[in-house]
Amino acid sequence: MKYLHSMIRVNNLENSLRFYKELLGLKLQSKKDLDDCTLYFLAEYEGGPEIELTDNWEKPQTPYKTGETFGHFAFECKDMDAFVKKAREMGYELLYNSPFNLDIKNEDGTVTVKRISFIQDPDGNEIEIIYKG
């Protein structure tokens, strides 16, 4: 098995593309028009795991709600301080008093420290940003 993509319906395509492309650095890999929507597939690199943004042409009167079983997407960043600065400059707020350190105890007794931050995309989906150092 190979993980291919996660699909989310978006309320405002322009806002979502800005978030995923400009803040998270994903690139549009392909676009597909269907009978009732347009699908946008974004990934860090060609052939990598994708996020499918579904832009339904007829949207409900109230915005989509995140499903109860969905948790978050996770991305690794190379520089947490630079990510936080860029997110704030773009007007996004971080969640849960992040960033914060998360100590992971390994089976051999060593501890790995990860720097974690959470943010929401324009449709309220949580995104976890991880710096492994």
Short mmCIF file of N, CA, C and O in Angstrom, two decimals:
data_model
loop_
_atom_site.label_atom_id
_atom_site.label_comp_id
_atom_site.label_asym_id
_atom_site.label_seq_id
_atom_site.Cartn_x
_atom_site.Cartn_y
_atom_site.Cartn_z
N MET A 1 0.83 -1.18 0.00
CA MET A 1 0.00 0.00 0.00
C MET A 1 0.87 1.25 0.00
O MET A 1 1.92 1.26 0.64
N LYS A 2 0.37 2.27 -0.66
CA LYS A 2 1.06 3.55 -0.71
C LYS A 2 0.04 4.63 -0.40
O LYS A 2 -1.02 4.69 -1.02
N TYR A 3 0.36 5.47 0.57
CA TYR A 3 -0.52 6.59 0.90
C TYR A 3 -0.52 7.56 -0.28
O TYR A 3 0.53 7.96 -0.77
N LEU A 4 -1.73 7.97 -0.73
CA LEU A 4 -1.84 8.85 -1.88
C LEU A 4 -2.22 10.27 -1.53
O LEU A 4 -1.52 11.20 -1.89
N HIS A 5 -3.38 10.44 -0.85
CA HIS A 5 -3.81 11.80 -0.56
C HIS A 5 -4.89 11.82 0.52
O HIS A 5 -5.48 10.81 0.83
N SER A 6 -5.12 13.02 1.05
CA SER A 6 -6.26 13.31 1.92
C SER A 6 -7.09 14.37 1.23
O SER A 6 -6.54 15.29 0.63
N MET A 7 -8.40 14.24 1.29
CA MET A 7 -9.29 15.19 0.63
C MET A 7 -10.00 16.03 1.67
O MET A 7 -10.48 15.50 2.67
N ILE A 8 -10.06 17.34 1.42
CA ILE A 8 -10.89 18.22 2.24
C ILE A 8 -11.67 19.13 1.31
O ILE A 8 -11.19 19.55 0.26
N ARG A 9 -12.91 19.39 1.71
CA ARG A 9 -13.74 20.34 0.98
C ARG A 9 -13.42 21.73 1.50
O ARG A 9 -13.26 21.92 2.70
N VAL A 10 -13.32 22.69 0.60
CA VAL A 10 -12.94 24.04 1.00
C VAL A 10 -14.10 25.00 0.80
O VAL A 10 -14.89 24.86 -0.13
N ASN A 11 -14.19 25.97 1.70
CA ASN A 11 -15.22 26.99 1.59
C ASN A 11 -14.79 28.11 0.64
O ASN A 11 -15.61 28.66 -0.08
N ASN A 12 -13.51 28.47 0.68
CA ASN A 12 -12.99 29.56 -0.15
C ASN A 12 -11.69 29.07 -0.78
O ASN A 12 -10.65 29.01 -0.12
N LEU A 13 -11.75 28.74 -2.06
CA LEU A 13 -10.60 28.16 -2.74
C LEU A 13 -9.39 29.07 -2.70
O LEU A 13 -8.27 28.62 -2.41
N GLU A 14 -9.58 30.35 -2.96
CA GLU A 14 -8.45 31.30 -2.98
C GLU A 14 -7.72 31.32 -1.64
O GLU A 14 -6.50 31.25 -1.58
N ASN A 15 -8.48 31.38 -0.53
CA ASN A 15 -7.86 31.38 0.80
C ASN A 15 -7.12 30.07 1.07
O ASN A 15 -6.03 30.07 1.64
N SER A 16 -7.71 28.97 0.67
CA SER A 16 -7.08 27.67 0.92
C SER A 16 -5.82 27.49 0.08
O SER A 16 -4.81 26.99 0.58
N LEU A 17 -5.85 27.88 -1.19
CA LEU A 17 -4.66 27.78 -2.02
C LEU A 17 -3.54 28.67 -1.46
O LEU A 17 -2.38 28.26 -1.42
N ARG A 18 -3.88 29.85 -1.00
CA ARG A 18 -2.88 30.75 -0.40
C ARG A 18 -2.23 30.08 0.81
O ARG A 18 -1.01 30.10 0.97
N PHE A 19 -3.05 29.49 1.68
CA PHE A 19 -2.54 28.84 2.89
C PHE A 19 -1.60 27.69 2.53
O PHE A 19 -0.47 27.63 3.01
N TYR A 20 -2.06 26.75 1.72
CA TYR A 20 -1.28 25.56 1.43
C TYR A 20 -0.08 25.83 0.53
O TYR A 20 0.97 25.20 0.69
N LYS A 21 -0.20 26.78 -0.39
CA LYS A 21 0.92 27.07 -1.29
C LYS A 21 1.90 28.06 -0.68
O LYS A 21 3.10 27.80 -0.62
N GLU A 22 1.42 29.21 -0.21
CA GLU A 22 2.32 30.26 0.27
C GLU A 22 2.88 29.99 1.65
O GLU A 22 4.06 30.25 1.90
N LEU A 23 2.06 29.49 2.58
CA LEU A 23 2.56 29.26 3.93
C LEU A 23 3.25 27.91 4.06
O LEU A 23 4.33 27.81 4.61
N LEU A 24 2.61 26.85 3.55
CA LEU A 24 3.17 25.51 3.72
C LEU A 24 4.09 25.08 2.58
O LEU A 24 4.77 24.07 2.68
N GLY A 25 4.12 25.84 1.49
CA GLY A 25 5.07 25.56 0.42
C GLY A 25 4.70 24.42 -0.51
O GLY A 25 5.56 23.91 -1.24
N LEU A 26 3.43 23.98 -0.50
CA LEU A 26 3.02 22.92 -1.42
C LEU A 26 2.88 23.49 -2.83
O LEU A 26 2.64 24.69 -3.01
N LYS A 27 3.01 22.61 -3.81
CA LYS A 27 2.90 23.02 -5.20
C LYS A 27 1.71 22.31 -5.84
O LYS A 27 1.47 21.13 -5.56
N LEU A 28 1.00 23.02 -6.70
CA LEU A 28 -0.12 22.43 -7.42
C LEU A 28 0.43 21.38 -8.37
O LEU A 28 1.24 21.68 -9.24
N GLN A 29 0.01 20.13 -8.19
CA GLN A 29 0.47 19.03 -9.03
C GLN A 29 -0.48 18.78 -10.20
O GLN A 29 -0.05 18.47 -11.30
N SER A 30 -1.79 18.91 -9.93
CA SER A 30 -2.77 18.71 -10.99
C SER A 30 -4.11 19.31 -10.57
O SER A 30 -4.34 19.60 -9.39
N LYS A 31 -4.96 19.49 -11.56
CA LYS A 31 -6.29 20.05 -11.36
C LYS A 31 -7.24 19.26 -12.25
O LYS A 31 -6.92 18.95 -13.40
N LYS A 32 -8.41 18.92 -11.71
CA LYS A 32 -9.36 18.11 -12.46
C LYS A 32 -10.76 18.66 -12.27
O LYS A 32 -11.24 18.79 -11.15
N ASP A 33 -11.42 19.02 -13.37
CA ASP A 33 -12.82 19.45 -13.33
C ASP A 33 -13.72 18.22 -13.44
O ASP A 33 -13.55 17.40 -14.35
N LEU A 34 -14.65 18.11 -12.51
CA LEU A 34 -15.67 17.06 -12.56
C LEU A 34 -17.01 17.71 -12.87
O LEU A 34 -17.08 18.91 -13.16
N ASP A 35 -18.09 16.95 -12.80
CA ASP A 35 -19.42 17.49 -13.12
C ASP A 35 -19.90 18.54 -12.14
O ASP A 35 -20.70 19.40 -12.50
N ASP A 36 -19.45 18.45 -10.87
CA ASP A 36 -19.99 19.35 -9.85
C ASP A 36 -18.93 20.04 -9.00
O ASP A 36 -19.24 20.71 -8.03
N CYS A 37 -17.66 19.85 -9.34
CA CYS A 37 -16.58 20.42 -8.53
C CYS A 37 -15.27 20.43 -9.32
O CYS A 37 -15.19 19.83 -10.40
N THR A 38 -14.29 21.10 -8.73
CA THR A 38 -12.93 21.05 -9.27
C THR A 38 -12.03 20.53 -8.16
O THR A 38 -12.14 20.96 -7.01
N LEU A 39 -11.14 19.61 -8.51
CA LEU A 39 -10.19 19.02 -7.57
C LEU A 39 -8.82 19.61 -7.82
O LEU A 39 -8.36 19.69 -8.96
N TYR A 40 -8.15 20.03 -6.74
CA TYR A 40 -6.80 20.58 -6.80
C TYR A 40 -5.91 19.67 -5.96
O TYR A 40 -6.15 19.51 -4.76
N PHE A 41 -4.89 19.09 -6.58
CA PHE A 41 -3.98 18.19 -5.87
C PHE A 41 -2.67 18.93 -5.63
O PHE A 41 -2.01 19.37 -6.57
N LEU A 42 -2.29 19.05 -4.35
CA LEU A 42 -1.07 19.75 -3.97
C LEU A 42 -0.13 18.80 -3.23
O LEU A 42 -0.59 17.95 -2.47
N ALA A 43 1.16 18.98 -3.46
CA ALA A 43 2.16 18.15 -2.77
C ALA A 43 3.46 18.93 -2.68
O ALA A 43 3.67 19.93 -3.38
N GLU A 44 4.34 18.46 -1.80
CA GLU A 44 5.65 19.09 -1.65
C GLU A 44 6.50 18.85 -2.89
O GLU A 44 7.27 19.70 -3.32
N TYR A 45 6.38 17.66 -3.48
CA TYR A 45 7.16 17.29 -4.65
C TYR A 45 6.33 16.34 -5.51
O TYR A 45 5.40 15.70 -5.02
N GLU A 46 6.66 16.27 -6.79
CA GLU A 46 5.94 15.41 -7.71
C GLU A 46 6.03 13.97 -7.25
O GLU A 46 7.10 13.46 -6.93
N GLY A 47 4.89 13.32 -7.17
CA GLY A 47 4.83 11.93 -6.73
C GLY A 47 4.71 11.75 -5.24
O GLY A 47 4.54 10.63 -4.76
N GLY A 48 4.81 12.85 -4.47
CA GLY A 48 4.69 12.77 -3.02
C GLY A 48 3.23 12.71 -2.58
O GLY A 48 2.32 12.89 -3.38
N PRO A 49 3.00 12.44 -1.30
CA PRO A 49 1.64 12.43 -0.77
C PRO A 49 0.96 13.79 -1.03
O PRO A 49 1.62 14.83 -0.95
N GLU A 50 -0.32 13.75 -1.35
CA GLU A 50 -1.01 14.97 -1.76
C GLU A 50 -2.16 15.32 -0.82
O GLU A 50 -2.70 14.46 -0.13
N ILE A 51 -2.50 16.58 -0.85
CA ILE A 51 -3.75 17.06 -0.27
C ILE A 51 -4.65 17.43 -1.45
O ILE A 51 -4.23 18.17 -2.34
N GLU A 52 -5.83 16.87 -1.45
CA GLU A 52 -6.81 17.18 -2.49
C GLU A 52 -7.78 18.21 -1.94
O GLU A 52 -8.51 17.95 -0.99
N LEU A 53 -7.74 19.40 -2.49
CA LEU A 53 -8.72 20.43 -2.13
C LEU A 53 -9.89 20.31 -3.09
O LEU A 53 -9.70 20.41 -4.31
N THR A 54 -11.07 20.07 -2.56
CA THR A 54 -12.26 19.92 -3.39
C THR A 54 -13.08 21.20 -3.30
O THR A 54 -13.52 21.59 -2.22
N ASP A 55 -13.24 21.84 -4.45
CA ASP A 55 -14.02 23.07 -4.54
C ASP A 55 -15.35 22.74 -5.20
O ASP A 55 -15.46 22.70 -6.43
N ASN A 56 -16.36 22.44 -4.36
CA ASN A 56 -17.69 22.15 -4.88
C ASN A 56 -18.30 23.43 -5.44
O ASN A 56 -18.20 24.49 -4.83
N TRP A 57 -18.91 23.33 -6.61
CA TRP A 57 -19.48 24.52 -7.24
C TRP A 57 -20.72 25.01 -6.51
O TRP A 57 -20.98 26.19 -6.47
N GLU A 58 -21.47 24.09 -5.92
CA GLU A 58 -22.61 24.48 -5.08
C GLU A 58 -22.22 24.17 -3.65
O GLU A 58 -22.00 23.02 -3.29
N LYS A 59 -22.14 25.22 -2.85
CA LYS A 59 -21.72 25.05 -1.46
C LYS A 59 -22.94 25.20 -0.54
O LYS A 59 -23.88 25.90 -0.87
N PRO A 60 -22.90 24.54 0.62
CA PRO A 60 -24.01 24.70 1.57
C PRO A 60 -24.07 26.14 2.08
O PRO A 60 -23.09 26.88 2.03
N GLN A 61 -25.24 26.54 2.59
CA GLN A 61 -25.40 27.90 3.10
C GLN A 61 -24.53 28.16 4.31
O GLN A 61 -24.06 29.27 4.51
N THR A 62 -24.31 27.14 5.13
CA THR A 62 -23.40 27.29 6.27
C THR A 62 -22.09 26.59 5.92
O THR A 62 -22.10 25.58 5.22
N PRO A 63 -20.96 27.11 6.39
CA PRO A 63 -19.67 26.51 6.04
C PRO A 63 -19.58 25.04 6.46
O PRO A 63 -20.22 24.60 7.41
N TYR A 64 -18.75 24.30 5.74
CA TYR A 64 -18.50 22.90 6.11
C TYR A 64 -17.94 22.84 7.51
O TYR A 64 -17.21 23.71 7.96
N LYS A 65 -18.28 21.78 8.23
CA LYS A 65 -17.74 21.55 9.57
C LYS A 65 -16.75 20.40 9.49
O LYS A 65 -16.97 19.41 8.80
N THR A 66 -15.66 20.51 10.21
CA THR A 66 -14.67 19.45 10.24
C THR A 66 -15.29 18.22 10.90
O THR A 66 -15.93 18.31 11.94
N GLY A 67 -15.13 17.07 10.28
CA GLY A 67 -15.68 15.83 10.81
C GLY A 67 -15.06 15.46 12.15
O GLY A 67 -13.92 15.81 12.45
N GLU A 68 -15.81 14.74 12.95
CA GLU A 68 -15.34 14.37 14.29
C GLU A 68 -14.17 13.39 14.24
O GLU A 68 -13.38 13.32 15.18
N THR A 69 -14.02 12.63 13.17
CA THR A 69 -12.94 11.65 13.12
C THR A 69 -11.65 12.20 12.53
O THR A 69 -10.62 11.56 12.60
N PHE A 70 -11.69 13.39 11.97
CA PHE A 70 -10.47 13.97 11.39
C PHE A 70 -9.65 14.62 12.49
O PHE A 70 -10.18 15.36 13.32
N GLY A 71 -8.35 14.36 12.50
CA GLY A 71 -7.47 14.95 13.50
C GLY A 71 -6.72 16.14 12.95
O GLY A 71 -7.08 17.28 13.18
N HIS A 72 -5.68 15.88 12.16
CA HIS A 72 -4.88 16.96 11.59
C HIS A 72 -3.96 16.42 10.51
O HIS A 72 -3.74 15.22 10.41
N PHE A 73 -3.45 17.32 9.70
CA PHE A 73 -2.35 17.02 8.79
C PHE A 73 -1.08 17.37 9.55
O PHE A 73 -1.10 18.24 10.42
N ALA A 74 0.04 16.75 9.21
CA ALA A 74 1.31 17.08 9.84
C ALA A 74 2.36 17.34 8.78
O ALA A 74 2.46 16.60 7.80
N PHE A 75 3.12 18.41 8.98
CA PHE A 75 4.20 18.79 8.09
C PHE A 75 5.45 19.02 8.92
O PHE A 75 5.38 19.54 10.03
N GLU A 76 6.60 18.65 8.37
CA GLU A 76 7.87 18.93 9.02
C GLU A 76 8.43 20.23 8.45
O GLU A 76 8.41 20.44 7.24
N CYS A 77 8.91 21.11 9.33
CA CYS A 77 9.53 22.34 8.86
C CYS A 77 11.02 22.32 9.20
O CYS A 77 11.45 21.60 10.09
N LYS A 78 11.79 23.13 8.49
CA LYS A 78 13.23 23.19 8.71
C LYS A 78 13.61 24.23 9.75
O LYS A 78 14.68 24.18 10.32
N ASP A 79 12.71 25.20 9.99
CA ASP A 79 13.00 26.31 10.91
C ASP A 79 11.68 26.78 11.54
O ASP A 79 10.90 27.47 10.89
N MET A 80 11.45 26.39 12.79
CA MET A 80 10.19 26.73 13.45
C MET A 80 10.02 28.24 13.61
O MET A 80 8.93 28.78 13.41
N ASP A 81 11.10 28.94 13.99
CA ASP A 81 11.00 30.39 14.17
C ASP A 81 10.60 31.08 12.87
O ASP A 81 9.77 31.98 12.88
N ALA A 82 11.17 30.66 11.76
CA ALA A 82 10.83 31.25 10.47
C ALA A 82 9.38 30.95 10.11
O ALA A 82 8.66 31.82 9.58
N PHE A 83 8.92 29.72 10.39
CA PHE A 83 7.53 29.37 10.11
C PHE A 83 6.58 30.23 10.93
O PHE A 83 5.61 30.78 10.40
N VAL A 84 6.85 30.35 12.23
CA VAL A 84 5.98 31.14 13.12
C VAL A 84 5.94 32.59 12.65
O VAL A 84 4.87 33.20 12.58
N LYS A 85 7.08 33.13 12.31
CA LYS A 85 7.14 34.52 11.84
C LYS A 85 6.30 34.70 10.57
O LYS A 85 5.49 35.63 10.47
N LYS A 86 6.47 33.81 9.62
CA LYS A 86 5.72 33.90 8.37
C LYS A 86 4.22 33.74 8.60
O LYS A 86 3.41 34.48 8.04
N ALA A 87 3.84 32.80 9.44
CA ALA A 87 2.41 32.58 9.74
C ALA A 87 1.79 33.83 10.34
O ALA A 87 0.70 34.26 9.93
N ARG A 88 2.47 34.42 11.30
CA ARG A 88 1.95 35.64 11.93
C ARG A 88 1.90 36.79 10.94
O ARG A 88 0.94 37.57 10.94
N GLU A 89 2.92 36.93 10.10
CA GLU A 89 2.92 37.99 9.08
C GLU A 89 1.76 37.83 8.11
O GLU A 89 1.22 38.81 7.60
N MET A 90 1.36 36.58 7.85
CA MET A 90 0.25 36.31 6.94
C MET A 90 -1.10 36.40 7.65
O MET A 90 -2.15 36.20 7.03
N GLY A 91 -1.08 36.67 8.97
CA GLY A 91 -2.32 36.86 9.71
C GLY A 91 -2.91 35.62 10.34
O GLY A 91 -4.06 35.64 10.79
N TYR A 92 -2.14 34.54 10.44
CA TYR A 92 -2.64 33.31 11.06
C TYR A 92 -2.25 33.26 12.53
O TYR A 92 -1.18 33.71 12.91
N GLU A 93 -3.16 32.71 13.34
CA GLU A 93 -2.89 32.55 14.77
C GLU A 93 -2.50 31.11 15.05
O GLU A 93 -3.04 30.19 14.46
N LEU A 94 -1.57 30.92 15.97
CA LEU A 94 -1.17 29.59 16.37
C LEU A 94 -2.10 29.10 17.48
O LEU A 94 -2.63 29.89 18.26
N LEU A 95 -2.28 27.79 17.56
CA LEU A 95 -3.18 27.18 18.54
C LEU A 95 -2.41 26.60 19.72
O LEU A 95 -1.22 26.29 19.60
N TYR A 96 -3.09 26.41 20.84
CA TYR A 96 -2.58 25.68 22.00
C TYR A 96 -1.28 26.24 22.56
O TYR A 96 -0.39 25.49 22.97
N ASN A 97 -1.15 27.55 22.59
CA ASN A 97 0.08 28.17 23.10
C ASN A 97 1.33 27.61 22.44
O ASN A 97 2.36 27.39 23.08
N SER A 98 1.22 27.33 21.17
CA SER A 98 2.38 26.81 20.45
C SER A 98 3.17 27.95 19.84
O SER A 98 2.67 29.07 19.73
N PRO A 99 4.44 27.69 19.52
CA PRO A 99 5.09 26.38 19.54
C PRO A 99 5.51 25.96 20.94
O PRO A 99 5.69 26.78 21.82
N PHE A 100 5.67 24.65 21.11
CA PHE A 100 6.12 24.11 22.38
C PHE A 100 6.97 22.87 22.12
O PHE A 100 6.93 22.30 21.03
N ASN A 101 7.75 22.48 23.12
CA ASN A 101 8.59 21.28 22.99
C ASN A 101 7.81 20.06 23.43
O ASN A 101 7.06 20.10 24.41
N LEU A 102 8.01 18.97 22.71
CA LEU A 102 7.40 17.69 23.04
C LEU A 102 8.53 16.68 23.19
O LEU A 102 9.28 16.45 22.25
N ASP A 103 8.67 16.14 24.40
CA ASP A 103 9.71 15.14 24.66
C ASP A 103 9.16 13.76 24.34
O ASP A 103 8.15 13.34 24.92
N ILE A 104 9.82 13.05 23.44
CA ILE A 104 9.41 11.70 23.05
C ILE A 104 10.42 10.72 23.65
O ILE A 104 11.60 10.75 23.32
N LYS A 105 9.93 9.84 24.53
CA LYS A 105 10.82 8.84 25.13
C LYS A 105 10.90 7.64 24.19
O LYS A 105 9.88 7.03 23.85
N ASN A 106 12.11 7.34 23.75
CA ASN A 106 12.34 6.22 22.84
C ASN A 106 12.45 4.91 23.62
O ASN A 106 12.68 4.92 24.84
N GLU A 107 12.29 3.79 22.93
CA GLU A 107 12.35 2.48 23.58
C GLU A 107 13.70 2.22 24.25
O GLU A 107 13.76 1.51 25.25
N ASP A 108 14.76 2.83 23.72
CA ASP A 108 16.08 2.62 24.30
C ASP A 108 16.36 3.55 25.49
O ASP A 108 17.46 3.58 26.04
N GLY A 109 15.36 4.34 25.89
CA GLY A 109 15.50 5.22 27.05
C GLY A 109 15.95 6.63 26.71
O GLY A 109 15.90 7.52 27.56
N THR A 110 16.41 6.85 25.49
CA THR A 110 16.81 8.19 25.10
C THR A 110 15.56 9.05 24.86
O THR A 110 14.46 8.54 24.69
N VAL A 111 15.78 10.34 24.85
CA VAL A 111 14.67 11.26 24.64
C VAL A 111 14.94 12.10 23.40
O VAL A 111 16.03 12.63 23.22
N THR A 112 13.94 12.18 22.53
CA THR A 112 14.00 13.03 21.35
C THR A 112 13.09 14.21 21.61
O THR A 112 11.94 14.04 22.03
N VAL A 113 13.59 15.40 21.37
CA VAL A 113 12.78 16.61 21.57
C VAL A 113 12.33 17.13 20.20
O VAL A 113 13.15 17.32 19.31
N LYS A 114 11.04 17.32 20.07
CA LYS A 114 10.47 17.90 18.86
C LYS A 114 9.81 19.22 19.23
O LYS A 114 9.22 19.35 20.29
N ARG A 115 9.93 20.19 18.38
CA ARG A 115 9.25 21.48 18.56
C ARG A 115 7.98 21.40 17.73
O ARG A 115 8.03 21.12 16.53
N ILE A 116 6.84 21.65 18.36
CA ILE A 116 5.53 21.44 17.75
C ILE A 116 4.75 22.75 17.74
O ILE A 116 4.78 23.52 18.70
N SER A 117 4.02 22.96 16.66
CA SER A 117 3.12 24.10 16.56
C SER A 117 1.85 23.64 15.86
O SER A 117 1.90 22.73 15.02
N PHE A 118 0.74 24.24 16.22
CA PHE A 118 -0.53 23.94 15.56
C PHE A 118 -1.13 25.22 15.01
O PHE A 118 -1.01 26.29 15.61
N ILE A 119 -1.80 25.09 13.87
CA ILE A 119 -2.42 26.21 13.18
C ILE A 119 -3.65 25.65 12.47
O ILE A 119 -3.76 24.44 12.28
N GLN A 120 -4.58 26.50 12.12
CA GLN A 120 -5.74 26.07 11.34
C GLN A 120 -5.69 26.66 9.95
O GLN A 120 -5.27 27.81 9.77
N ASP A 121 -6.13 25.86 8.98
CA ASP A 121 -6.26 26.39 7.62
C ASP A 121 -7.53 27.24 7.56
O ASP A 121 -8.28 27.32 8.55
N PRO A 122 -7.82 27.88 6.43
CA PRO A 122 -8.99 28.75 6.36
C PRO A 122 -10.33 28.05 6.60
O PRO A 122 -11.33 28.71 6.90
N ASP A 123 -10.36 26.70 6.51
CA ASP A 123 -11.61 25.98 6.75
C ASP A 123 -11.66 25.34 8.13
O ASP A 123 -12.56 24.56 8.42
N GLY A 124 -10.70 25.66 9.00
CA GLY A 124 -10.72 25.16 10.37
C GLY A 124 -10.05 23.82 10.57
O GLY A 124 -10.09 23.26 11.66
N ASN A 125 -9.40 23.26 9.54
CA ASN A 125 -8.68 22.00 9.69
C ASN A 125 -7.36 22.26 10.40
O ASN A 125 -6.66 23.20 10.06
N GLU A 126 -7.05 21.41 11.38
CA GLU A 126 -5.81 21.59 12.12
C GLU A 126 -4.61 21.07 11.33
O GLU A 126 -4.68 20.04 10.69
N ILE A 127 -3.53 21.84 11.42
CA ILE A 127 -2.27 21.47 10.80
C ILE A 127 -1.22 21.46 11.90
O ILE A 127 -1.10 22.43 12.66
N GLU A 128 -0.51 20.35 12.04
CA GLU A 128 0.59 20.25 13.00
C GLU A 128 1.89 20.51 12.26
O GLU A 128 2.15 19.90 11.22
N ILE A 129 2.69 21.40 12.78
CA ILE A 129 4.00 21.70 12.22
C ILE A 129 5.04 21.16 13.19
O ILE A 129 5.00 21.46 14.39
N ILE A 130 5.97 20.34 12.69
CA ILE A 130 6.95 19.68 13.53
C ILE A 130 8.36 20.06 13.10
O ILE A 130 8.70 19.98 11.92
N TYR A 131 9.16 20.49 14.08
CA TYR A 131 10.59 20.70 13.85
C TYR A 131 11.34 19.66 14.66
O TYR A 131 11.20 19.61 15.89
N LYS A 132 12.08 18.82 13.98
CA LYS A 132 12.77 17.71 14.66
C LYS A 132 14.16 18.08 15.13
O LYS A 132 14.74 17.38 15.93
N GLY A 133 14.71 19.18 14.60
CA GLY A 133 16.02 19.64 15.04
C GLY A 133 17.09 18.76 14.65
O GLY A 133 17.94 18.20 14.85
#
